[in-house]
PDB file of C-alpha atoms in Angstrom:
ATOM      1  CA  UNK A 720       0.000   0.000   0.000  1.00 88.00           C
ATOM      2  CA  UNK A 721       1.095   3.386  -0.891  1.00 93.00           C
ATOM      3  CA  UNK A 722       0.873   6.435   1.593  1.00 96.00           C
ATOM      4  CA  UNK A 723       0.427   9.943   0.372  1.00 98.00           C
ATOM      5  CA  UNK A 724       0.627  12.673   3.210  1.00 97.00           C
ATOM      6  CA  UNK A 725      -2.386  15.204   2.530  1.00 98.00           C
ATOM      7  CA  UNK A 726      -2.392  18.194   4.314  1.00 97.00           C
ATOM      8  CA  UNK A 727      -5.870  19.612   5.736  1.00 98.00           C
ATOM      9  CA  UNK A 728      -6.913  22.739   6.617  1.00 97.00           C
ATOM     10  CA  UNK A 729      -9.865  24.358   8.744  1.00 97.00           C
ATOM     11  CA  UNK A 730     -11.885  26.998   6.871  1.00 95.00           C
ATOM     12  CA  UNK A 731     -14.638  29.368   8.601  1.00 95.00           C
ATOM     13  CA  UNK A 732     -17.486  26.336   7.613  1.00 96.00           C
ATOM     14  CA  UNK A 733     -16.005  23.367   6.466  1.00 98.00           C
ATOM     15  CA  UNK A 734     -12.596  21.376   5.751  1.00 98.00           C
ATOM     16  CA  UNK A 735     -10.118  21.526   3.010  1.00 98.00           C
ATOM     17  CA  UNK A 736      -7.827  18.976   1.316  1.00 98.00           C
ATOM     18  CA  UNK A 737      -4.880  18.685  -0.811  1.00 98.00           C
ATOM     19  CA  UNK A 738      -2.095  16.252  -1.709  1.00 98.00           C
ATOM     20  CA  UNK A 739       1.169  18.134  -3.416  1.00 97.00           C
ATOM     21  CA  UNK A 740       2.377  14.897  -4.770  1.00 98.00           C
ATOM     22  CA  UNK A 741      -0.736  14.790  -6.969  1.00 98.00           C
ATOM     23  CA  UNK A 742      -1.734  18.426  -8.162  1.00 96.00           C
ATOM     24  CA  UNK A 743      -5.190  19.094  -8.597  1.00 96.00           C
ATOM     25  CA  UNK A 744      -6.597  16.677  -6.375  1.00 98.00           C
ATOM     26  CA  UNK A 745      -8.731  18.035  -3.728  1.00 98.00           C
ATOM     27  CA  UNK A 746     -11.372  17.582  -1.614  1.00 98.00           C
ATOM     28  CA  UNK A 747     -13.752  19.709   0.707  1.00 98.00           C
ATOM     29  CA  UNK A 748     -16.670  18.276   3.546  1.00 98.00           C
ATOM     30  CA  UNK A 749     -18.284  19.640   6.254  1.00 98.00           C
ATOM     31  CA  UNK A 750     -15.964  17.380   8.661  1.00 98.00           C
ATOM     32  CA  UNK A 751     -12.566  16.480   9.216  1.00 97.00           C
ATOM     33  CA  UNK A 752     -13.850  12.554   9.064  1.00 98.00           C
ATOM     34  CA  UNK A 753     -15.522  13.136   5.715  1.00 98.00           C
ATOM     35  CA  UNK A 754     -12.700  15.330   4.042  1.00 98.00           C
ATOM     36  CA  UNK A 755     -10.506  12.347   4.662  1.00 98.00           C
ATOM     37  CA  UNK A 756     -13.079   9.849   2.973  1.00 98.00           C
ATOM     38  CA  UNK A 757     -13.372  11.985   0.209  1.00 98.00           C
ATOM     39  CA  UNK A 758      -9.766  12.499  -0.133  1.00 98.00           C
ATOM     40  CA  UNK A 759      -8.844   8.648  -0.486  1.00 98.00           C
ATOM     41  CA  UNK A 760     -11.848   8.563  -2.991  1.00 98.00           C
ATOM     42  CA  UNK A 761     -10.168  11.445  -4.995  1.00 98.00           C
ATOM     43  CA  UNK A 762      -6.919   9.885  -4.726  1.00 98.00           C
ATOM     44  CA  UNK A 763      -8.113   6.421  -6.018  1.00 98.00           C
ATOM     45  CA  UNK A 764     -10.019   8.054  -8.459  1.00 98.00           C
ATOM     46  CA  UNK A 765      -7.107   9.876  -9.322  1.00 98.00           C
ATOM     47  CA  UNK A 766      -4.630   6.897  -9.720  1.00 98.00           C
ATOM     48  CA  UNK A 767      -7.116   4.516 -11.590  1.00 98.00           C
ATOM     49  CA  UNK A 768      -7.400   7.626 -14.269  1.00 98.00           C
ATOM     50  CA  UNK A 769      -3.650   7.474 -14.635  1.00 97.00           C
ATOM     51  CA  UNK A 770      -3.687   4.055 -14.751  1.00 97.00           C
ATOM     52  CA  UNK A 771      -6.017   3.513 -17.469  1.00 98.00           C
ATOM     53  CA  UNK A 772      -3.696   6.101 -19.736  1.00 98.00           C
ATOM     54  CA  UNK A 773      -0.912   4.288 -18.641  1.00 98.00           C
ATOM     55  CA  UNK A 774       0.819   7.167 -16.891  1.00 97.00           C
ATOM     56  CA  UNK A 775       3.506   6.508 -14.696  1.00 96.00           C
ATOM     57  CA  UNK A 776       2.077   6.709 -10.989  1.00 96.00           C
ATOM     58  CA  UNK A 777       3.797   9.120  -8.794  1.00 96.00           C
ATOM     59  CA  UNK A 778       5.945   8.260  -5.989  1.00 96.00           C
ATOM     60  CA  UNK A 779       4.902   9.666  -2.822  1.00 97.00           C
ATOM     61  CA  UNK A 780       7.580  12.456  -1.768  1.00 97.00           C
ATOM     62  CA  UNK A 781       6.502  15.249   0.446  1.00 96.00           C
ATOM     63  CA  UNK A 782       7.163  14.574   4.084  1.00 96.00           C
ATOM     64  CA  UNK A 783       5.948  17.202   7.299  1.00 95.00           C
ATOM     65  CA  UNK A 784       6.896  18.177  10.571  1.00 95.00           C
ATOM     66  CA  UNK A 785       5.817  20.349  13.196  1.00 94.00           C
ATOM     67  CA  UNK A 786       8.037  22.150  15.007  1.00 96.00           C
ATOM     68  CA  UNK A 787       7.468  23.646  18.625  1.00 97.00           C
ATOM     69  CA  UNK A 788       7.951  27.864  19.218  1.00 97.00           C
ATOM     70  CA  UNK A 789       7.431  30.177  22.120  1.00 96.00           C
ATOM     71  CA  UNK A 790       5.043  32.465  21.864  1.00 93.00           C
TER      72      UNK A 790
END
């Protein structure tokens, strides 16, 4: 199984997702839960497109890290 890190973000009404190692796919829902569902749907989705065209699948690359500061 291949892992792609997606990062999510809080908006004023609703979630956001993206995954850099595959521009343009995104996802939005009204929960963190269902942005994540709908993210490994548009990933899959995603993938099987390339797939079918026979475009080379990328390999996951983008790595995160939080880092701890005083405030």
């Amino acid at each position: 199984m291949t892992e792609y890190l997606i990062i999510i973000e809080k908006a004023e009404s609703n979630y956001a997702a993206y995954c850099s190692d595959l521009p343009g796919v995104i996802a939005t829902g009204a929960t963190r839960k269902e942005t994540l569902e709908l993210m490994n749907e548009a990933i899959e989705f995603h993938l099987e497109g390339l797939k079918a065209q026979s475009i080379t699948i990328p390999e996951p690359t983008t790595t995160a890290a939080s880092v701890g500061v005083s405030i």
